[in-house]
PDB file of C-alpha atoms and ligand atoms in Angstrom:
ATOM      1  CA  UNK I   1      -9.150 -22.922 -56.034  1.00 62.00           C
ATOM      2  CA  UNK I   2      -6.435 -22.170 -53.488  1.00 70.00           C
ATOM      3  CA  UNK I   3      -7.219 -21.487 -49.747  1.00 73.00           C
ATOM      4  CA  UNK I   4      -5.521 -18.585 -48.263  1.00 81.00           C
ATOM      5  CA  UNK I   5      -4.779 -18.193 -44.552  1.00 84.00           C
ATOM      6  CA  UNK I   6      -7.527 -15.517 -44.578  1.00 86.00           C
ATOM      7  CA  UNK I   7      -9.953 -18.050 -45.960  1.00 88.00           C
ATOM      8  CA  UNK I   8      -9.120 -20.533 -43.405  1.00 89.00           C
ATOM      9  CA  UNK I   9      -9.397 -18.115 -40.488  1.00 87.00           C
ATOM     10  CA  UNK I  10     -12.905 -16.941 -41.741  1.00 88.00           C
ATOM     11  CA  UNK I  11     -13.832 -20.626 -42.123  1.00 89.00           C
ATOM     12  CA  UNK I  12     -12.699 -21.249 -38.595  1.00 86.00           C
ATOM     13  CA  UNK I  13     -14.594 -18.236 -37.208  1.00 84.00           C
ATOM     14  CA  UNK I  14     -17.873 -19.163 -39.020  1.00 86.00           C
ATOM     15  CA  UNK I  15     -17.623 -22.567 -37.551  1.00 85.00           C
ATOM     16  CA  UNK I  16     -17.096 -21.111 -34.059  1.00 80.00           C
ATOM     17  CA  UNK I  17     -19.984 -18.890 -34.508  1.00 80.00           C
ATOM     18  CA  UNK I  18     -22.207 -21.622 -35.816  1.00 81.00           C
ATOM     19  CA  UNK I  19     -21.387 -23.837 -32.873  1.00 80.00           C
ATOM     20  CA  UNK I  20     -21.803 -21.306 -30.489  1.00 72.00           C
ATOM     21  CA  UNK I  21     -18.306 -21.950 -28.486  1.00 69.00           C
ATOM     22  CA  UNK I  22     -17.149 -18.491 -29.447  1.00 66.00           C
ATOM     23  CA  UNK I  23     -19.935 -16.753 -27.172  1.00 67.00           C
ATOM     24  CA  UNK I  24     -19.510 -19.412 -24.403  1.00 69.00           C
ATOM     25  CA  UNK I  25     -15.706 -18.670 -24.207  1.00 75.00           C
ATOM     26  CA  UNK I  26     -16.373 -14.928 -23.943  1.00 78.00           C
ATOM     27  CA  UNK I  27     -18.976 -15.210 -21.521  1.00 81.00           C
ATOM     28  CA  UNK I  28     -16.721 -17.649 -19.344  1.00 83.00           C
ATOM     29  CA  UNK I  29     -13.877 -15.020 -19.718  1.00 82.00           C
ATOM     30  CA  UNK I  30     -16.058 -12.075 -18.500  1.00 85.00           C
ATOM     31  CA  UNK I  31     -17.696 -14.276 -15.728  1.00 86.00           C
ATOM     32  CA  UNK I  32     -14.169 -14.813 -14.411  1.00 84.00           C
ATOM     33  CA  UNK I  33     -13.238 -11.194 -14.675  1.00 84.00           C
ATOM     34  CA  UNK I  34     -16.302 -10.308 -12.844  1.00 85.00           C
ATOM     35  CA  UNK I  35     -15.566 -12.845 -10.003  1.00 85.00           C
ATOM     36  CA  UNK I  36     -12.151 -11.460  -9.722  1.00 78.00           C
ATOM     37  CA  UNK I  37     -13.344  -7.786  -9.520  1.00 77.00           C
ATOM     38  CA  UNK I  38     -15.980  -8.807  -6.781  1.00 78.00           C
ATOM     39  CA  UNK I  39     -13.206 -10.682  -4.576  1.00 74.00           C
ATOM     40  CA  UNK I  40     -10.746  -7.754  -4.954  1.00 67.00           C
ATOM     41  CA  UNK I  41     -11.179  -5.389  -2.042  1.00 63.00           C
ATOM     42  CA  UNK I  42     -12.062  -1.863  -3.177  1.00 66.00           C
ATOM     43  CA  UNK I  43      -9.721   0.951  -1.841  1.00 66.00           C
ATOM     44  CA  UNK I  44     -11.697   3.381   0.180  1.00 68.00           C
ATOM     45  CA  UNK I  45     -11.076   6.991  -1.282  1.00 77.00           C
ATOM     46  CA  UNK I  46     -11.336   8.260   2.319  1.00 90.00           C
ATOM     47  CA  UNK I  47      -8.603   6.185   4.281  1.00 94.00           C
ATOM     48  CA  UNK I  48      -9.311   5.584   8.052  1.00 95.00           C
ATOM     49  CA  UNK I  49      -6.616   5.424  10.626  1.00 96.00           C
ATOM     50  CA  UNK I  50      -5.434   1.712  11.132  1.00 94.00           C
ATOM     51  CA  UNK I  51      -4.132   2.245  14.547  1.00 90.00           C
ATOM     52  CA  UNK I  52      -6.766   4.207  16.543  1.00 89.00           C
ATOM     53  CA  UNK I  53      -9.555   1.609  17.713  1.00 85.00           C
ATOM     54  CA  UNK I  54     -12.568   3.742  16.447  1.00 90.00           C
ATOM     55  CA  UNK I  55     -10.844   4.179  12.884  1.00 93.00           C
ATOM     56  CA  UNK I  56     -11.261   8.002  12.483  1.00 95.00           C
ATOM     57  CA  UNK I  57     -10.849   9.519   8.861  1.00 96.00           C
ATOM     58  CA  UNK I  58      -7.642  10.697   8.284  1.00 97.00           C
ATOM     59  CA  UNK I  59      -6.743  14.287   7.145  1.00 96.00           C
ATOM     60  CA  UNK I  60      -4.692  15.528   4.203  1.00 95.00           C
ATOM     61  CA  UNK I  61      -1.296  16.881   5.368  1.00 95.00           C
ATOM     62  CA  UNK I  62      -1.350  20.400   3.895  1.00 92.00           C
ATOM     63  CA  UNK I  63       1.587  21.417   1.963  1.00 91.00           C
ATOM     64  CA  UNK I  64       2.228  24.732  -0.087  1.00 89.00           C
ATOM     65  CA  UNK I  65       5.549  24.166  -1.899  1.00 89.00           C
ATOM     66  CA  UNK I  66       5.667  20.436  -2.304  1.00 88.00           C
ATOM     67  CA  UNK I  67       2.807  19.778  -4.847  1.00 88.00           C
ATOM     68  CA  UNK I  68       2.019  16.009  -5.471  1.00 92.00           C
ATOM     69  CA  UNK I  69      -0.844  14.138  -7.221  1.00 92.00           C
ATOM     70  CA  UNK I  70      -1.558  11.975  -4.305  1.00 92.00           C
ATOM     71  CA  UNK I  71      -2.094  13.815  -0.850  1.00 93.00           C
ATOM     72  CA  UNK I  72      -0.078  12.357   1.982  1.00 95.00           C
ATOM     73  CA  UNK I  73      -2.552  11.759   4.869  1.00 96.00           C
ATOM     74  CA  UNK I  74      -2.127  11.618   8.545  1.00 97.00           C
ATOM     75  CA  UNK I  75      -4.287  10.864  11.843  1.00 96.00           C
ATOM     76  CA  UNK I  76      -4.910  14.004  13.830  1.00 95.00           C
ATOM     77  CA  UNK I  77      -5.196  11.674  16.885  1.00 93.00           C
ATOM     78  CA  UNK I  78      -2.140   9.464  16.914  1.00 91.00           C
ATOM     79  CA  UNK I  79      -0.157  11.475  14.306  1.00 94.00           C
ATOM     80  CA  UNK I  80       0.273   8.357  12.148  1.00 95.00           C
ATOM     81  CA  UNK I  81       0.871   8.886   8.459  1.00 97.00           C
ATOM     82  CA  UNK I  82      -0.460   7.178   5.257  1.00 97.00           C
ATOM     83  CA  UNK I  83       1.488   7.443   2.019  1.00 97.00           C
ATOM     84  CA  UNK I  84       0.388   6.088  -1.359  1.00 95.00           C
ATOM     85  CA  UNK I  85       1.367   6.897  -5.045  1.00 92.00           C
ATOM     86  CA  UNK I  86       3.741   9.979  -5.352  1.00 93.00           C
ATOM     87  CA  UNK I  87       2.807  11.618  -1.978  1.00 94.00           C
ATOM     88  CA  UNK I  88       6.265  11.163  -0.656  1.00 94.00           C
ATOM     89  CA  UNK I  89       8.211  11.510  -3.978  1.00 92.00           C
ATOM     90  CA  UNK I  90       9.236  15.012  -3.005  1.00 90.00           C
ATOM     91  CA  UNK I  91       9.826  14.562   0.543  1.00 90.00           C
ATOM     92  CA  UNK I  92       7.467  14.922   3.619  1.00 92.00           C
ATOM     93  CA  UNK I  93       7.142  18.764   4.576  1.00 89.00           C
ATOM     94  CA  UNK I  94       7.614  22.148   2.836  1.00 88.00           C
ATOM     95  CA  UNK I  95      11.310  23.580   3.597  1.00 82.00           C
ATOM     96  CA  UNK I  96      11.276  25.569   6.801  1.00 79.00           C
ATOM     97  CA  UNK I  97       7.568  24.825   7.936  1.00 81.00           C
ATOM     98  CA  UNK I  98       6.492  22.878  11.061  1.00 85.00           C
ATOM     99  CA  UNK I  99       3.618  20.868  12.052  1.00 90.00           C
ATOM    100  CA  UNK I 100       2.990  19.159  15.263  1.00 90.00           C
ATOM    101  CA  UNK I 101       2.642  15.604  13.531  1.00 91.00           C
ATOM    102  CA  UNK I 102       6.431  16.027  12.453  1.00 90.00           C
ATOM    103  CA  UNK I 103       7.569  17.182  15.854  1.00 88.00           C
ATOM    104  CA  UNK I 104       6.767  13.723  17.492  1.00 85.00           C
ATOM    105  CA  UNK I 105       9.324  11.319  18.437  1.00 85.00           C
ATOM    106  CA  UNK I 106       9.031   7.693  17.448  1.00 84.00           C
ATOM    107  CA  UNK I 107       7.104   5.905  20.028  1.00 83.00           C
ATOM    108  CA  UNK I 108       8.071   2.264  20.924  1.00 83.00           C
ATOM    109  CA  UNK I 109       5.471  -0.210  19.595  1.00 80.00           C
ATOM    110  CA  UNK I 110       3.097  -1.279  22.286  1.00 82.00           C
ATOM    111  CA  UNK I 111       0.814  -4.534  22.558  1.00 83.00           C
ATOM    112  CA  UNK I 112      -2.482  -3.397  21.025  1.00 77.00           C
ATOM    113  CA  UNK I 113      -4.322  -5.858  23.176  1.00 79.00           C
ATOM    114  CA  UNK I 114      -3.135  -4.462  26.608  1.00 85.00           C
ATOM    115  CA  UNK I 115      -0.696  -1.791  25.814  1.00 83.00           C
ATOM    116  CA  UNK I 116       2.075  -3.804  27.270  1.00 87.00           C
ATOM    117  CA  UNK I 117       5.812  -3.670  26.360  1.00 89.00           C
ATOM    118  CA  UNK I 118       6.834  -5.812  23.297  1.00 87.00           C
ATOM    119  CA  UNK I 119       9.819  -8.452  23.176  1.00 87.00           C
ATOM    120  CA  UNK I 120      12.226  -8.122  20.316  1.00 82.00           C
ATOM    121  CA  UNK I 121      10.004 -10.673  18.382  1.00 82.00           C
ATOM    122  CA  UNK I 122       6.883  -8.372  18.898  1.00 80.00           C
ATOM    123  CA  UNK I 123       5.196 -10.749  21.146  1.00 87.00           C
ATOM    124  CA  UNK I 124       3.825  -9.025  24.225  1.00 91.00           C
ATOM    125  CA  UNK I 125       5.741  -9.307  27.643  1.00 92.00           C
ATOM    126  CA  UNK I 126       2.367  -8.972  29.508  1.00 92.00           C
ATOM    127  CA  UNK I 127      -0.235 -10.886  27.683  1.00 92.00           C
ATOM    128  CA  UNK I 128       2.099 -12.963  25.287  1.00 90.00           C
ATOM    129  CA  UNK I 129      -0.043 -12.113  22.398  1.00 87.00           C
ATOM    130  CA  UNK I 130       1.908 -11.466  19.122  1.00 84.00           C
ATOM    131  CA  UNK I 131       1.178  -8.022  17.462  1.00 76.00           C
ATOM    132  CA  UNK I 132      -1.605  -8.398  15.111  1.00 77.00           C
ATOM    133  CA  UNK I 133      -0.846  -6.804  11.901  1.00 84.00           C
ATOM    134  CA  UNK I 134      -2.603  -3.665  11.236  1.00 92.00           C
ATOM    135  CA  UNK I 135      -5.208  -3.548   8.323  1.00 94.00           C
ATOM    136  CA  UNK I 136      -4.794  -1.237   5.252  1.00 95.00           C
ATOM    137  CA  UNK I 137      -6.321   2.097   5.964  1.00 95.00           C
ATOM    138  CA  UNK I 138      -7.730   2.028   2.297  1.00 94.00           C
ATOM    139  CA  UNK I 139      -8.841  -1.414   1.548  1.00 93.00           C
ATOM    140  CA  UNK I 140      -8.962  -3.096   4.838  1.00 92.00           C
ATOM    141  CA  UNK I 141      -6.578  -6.143   4.029  1.00 93.00           C
ATOM    142  CA  UNK I 142      -3.791  -7.030   6.520  1.00 94.00           C
ATOM    143  CA  UNK I 143      -0.662  -5.233   5.758  1.00 95.00           C
ATOM    144  CA  UNK I 144       2.847  -6.657   5.635  1.00 94.00           C
ATOM    145  CA  UNK I 145       5.667  -5.435   7.753  1.00 91.00           C
ATOM    146  CA  UNK I 146       9.053  -4.416   6.288  1.00 90.00           C
ATOM    147  CA  UNK I 147      12.112  -2.484   7.733  1.00 89.00           C
ATOM    148  CA  UNK I 148      13.488   0.685   6.352  1.00 87.00           C
ATOM    149  CA  UNK I 149      16.185   2.641   7.861  1.00 84.00           C
ATOM    150  CA  UNK I 150      15.976   0.320  11.025  1.00 84.00           C
ATOM    151  CA  UNK I 151      12.229   1.211  11.380  1.00 88.00           C
ATOM    152  CA  UNK I 152       9.509  -1.286  10.925  1.00 88.00           C
ATOM    153  CA  UNK I 153       6.812  -0.039   8.836  1.00 93.00           C
ATOM    154  CA  UNK I 154       3.472  -1.614   7.280  1.00 94.00           C
ATOM    155  CA  UNK I 155       2.601  -1.782   3.613  1.00 96.00           C
ATOM    156  CA  UNK I 156      -0.393  -2.730   1.596  1.00 95.00           C
ATOM    157  CA  UNK I 157       0.885  -4.743  -1.249  1.00 93.00           C
ATOM    158  CA  UNK I 158      -2.550  -4.223  -3.167  1.00 92.00           C
ATOM    159  CA  UNK I 159      -2.670  -0.314  -2.593  1.00 92.00           C
ATOM    160  CA  UNK I 160       1.103  -0.003  -2.571  1.00 92.00           C
ATOM    161  CA  UNK I 161       0.564   2.180   0.403  1.00 95.00           C
ATOM    162  CA  UNK I 162       2.784   2.484   3.497  1.00 97.00           C
ATOM    163  CA  UNK I 163       1.694   3.264   6.968  1.00 96.00           C
ATOM    164  CA  UNK I 164       4.054   5.120   9.503  1.00 95.00           C
ATOM    165  CA  UNK I 165       3.321   4.927  13.198  1.00 92.00           C
ATOM    166  CA  UNK I 166       3.916   8.077  15.366  1.00 91.00           C
ATOM    167  CA  UNK I 167       7.349   9.655  14.622  1.00 90.00           C
ATOM    168  CA  UNK I 168       8.521   6.903  12.148  1.00 92.00           C
ATOM    169  CA  UNK I 169       8.069   9.290   9.134  1.00 93.00           C
ATOM    170  CA  UNK I 170      10.376  11.541  10.991  1.00 90.00           C
ATOM    171  CA  UNK I 171      12.957   8.816  11.694  1.00 90.00           C
ATOM    172  CA  UNK I 172      12.850   7.251   8.151  1.00 91.00           C
ATOM    173  CA  UNK I 173      13.215  10.652   6.432  1.00 88.00           C
ATOM    174  CA  UNK I 174      15.568  11.980   9.050  1.00 86.00           C
ATOM    175  CA  UNK I 175      13.673  15.322   9.351  1.00 83.00           C
ATOM    176  CA  UNK I 176      15.284  18.015  11.636  1.00 72.00           C
ATOM    177  CA  UNK I 177      12.907  19.662  14.048  1.00 62.00           C
ATOM    178  CA  UNK I 178      11.601  22.966  12.576  1.00 55.00           C
ATOM    179  CA  UNK I 179      13.430  25.210  15.091  1.00 40.00           C
ATOM    180  CA  UNK I 180      16.805  23.447  14.104  1.00 37.00           C
ATOM    181  CA  UNK I 181      16.179  23.740  10.276  1.00 41.00           C
ATOM    182  CA  UNK I 182      15.387  27.553  10.689  1.00 38.00           C
ATOM    183  CA  UNK I 183      18.551  28.048  12.957  1.00 34.00           C
ATOM    184  CA  UNK I 184      20.860  26.130  10.366  1.00 34.00           C
ATOM    185  CA  UNK I 185      19.472  28.251   7.484  1.00 36.00           C
ATOM    186  CA  UNK I 186      20.175  31.512   9.446  1.00 35.00           C
ATOM    187  CA  UNK I 187      23.813  30.362  10.274  1.00 37.00           C
ATOM    188  CA  UNK I 188      24.513  29.516   6.598  1.00 37.00           C
ATOM    189  CA  UNK I 189      23.940  33.079   5.565  1.00 40.00           C
ATOM    190  CA  UNK I 190      25.118  35.264   8.336  1.00 40.00           C
ATOM    191  CA  UNK I 191      28.839  36.549   8.415  1.00 43.00           C
ATOM    192  CA  UNK I 192      30.864  37.694  11.247  1.00 47.00           C
ATOM    193  CA  UNK I 193      31.336  41.567  10.125  1.00 53.00           C
ATOM    194  CA  UNK I 194      27.546  41.812   9.022  1.00 55.00           C
ATOM    195  CA  UNK I 195      24.978  42.482  11.625  1.00 60.00           C
ATOM    196  CA  UNK I 196      21.886  40.426  11.422  1.00 60.00           C
ATOM    197  CA  UNK I 197      18.990  41.288   9.081  1.00 66.00           C
ATOM    198  CA  UNK I 198      16.587  42.209  11.864  1.00 67.00           C
ATOM    199  CA  UNK I 199      19.083  44.770  13.316  1.00 66.00           C
ATOM    200  CA  UNK I 200      19.230  46.662   9.967  1.00 63.00           C
ATOM    201  CA  UNK I 201      15.466  46.532   9.518  1.00 71.00           C
ATOM    202  CA  UNK I 202      15.067  47.956  13.052  1.00 71.00           C
ATOM    203  CA  UNK I 203      17.642  50.712  12.215  1.00 65.00           C
ATOM    204  CA  UNK I 204      15.676  51.503   9.027  1.00 67.00           C
ATOM    205  CA  UNK I 205      12.587  51.836  10.587  1.00 71.00           C
ATOM    206  CA  UNK I 206      13.748  53.951  13.526  1.00 70.00           C
ATOM    207  CA  UNK I 207      15.298  56.394  10.910  1.00 66.00           C
ATOM    208  CA  UNK I 208      11.862  56.593   9.365  1.00 69.00           C
ATOM    209  CA  UNK I 209       9.944  57.066  12.547  1.00 70.00           C
ATOM    210  CA  UNK I 210      12.337  59.300  14.345  1.00 67.00           C
ATOM    211  CA  UNK I 211      14.359  61.152  11.637  1.00 65.00           C
ATOM    212  CA  UNK I 212      15.527  63.712  14.151  1.00 63.00           C
ATOM    213  CA  UNK I 213      17.548  61.411  16.330  1.00 59.00           C
ATOM    214  CA  UNK I 214      21.317  61.375  15.826  1.00 55.00           C
ATOM    215  CA  UNK I 215      21.866  57.705  15.067  1.00 51.00           C
TER     216      UNK I 215
HETATM  217 ZN1  LIG U 301      -4.921   7.451  14.502  1.00 85.58          ZN
HETATM  218 ZN1  LIG U 302      -0.383  -7.574  25.605  1.00 85.58          ZN
HETATM  219 ZN1  LIG U 303      -4.836  -1.679   0.777  1.00 85.58          ZN
END
């Protein structure tokens, strides 16, 4: 009688089943997984502002032309932004639309204990405390700082989300103010020998309302 690899595998499996070690191994593996899952902080589906002391819930930043799977969120109180997933893959705002949260200039970081000014190494000039890390809006674990376009941002390694303090999203994405954007669009299309569109429209309307006038 010849013994094939299949026979040996079957014999091994029977021996493991008879001794009970197979069940013990799988139990141990699942127990490990359960312990790991329990330790891992669960992301909150409703993120809360990490900057404001009473941690208000953040709102979805409404966009009509830029559709993403993950919403971009912002705090209506401090105008900080929270971005996860693909929420920034297509930019920040609809072209030509404005929002007060995007009109805000970047504010210098302040001490979170006494609101004093900070030294370049992020320690407070007044109370000497170092700036504590912000906690992730979604899972609550401390975020890590990193620099992008000269702006210091906070990021959660677990949720892969990025927090922008007031004005920082405008600085990183180099957004032009709404008015400036609209003006540049008008300049592109206007030519010297053509009257602006509003003059033509006004003229047409006046011809319809006052057809008897000689202009
Ligand atoms: Zn806030
Ligand atoms: Zn301070
Ligand atoms: Zn997180």
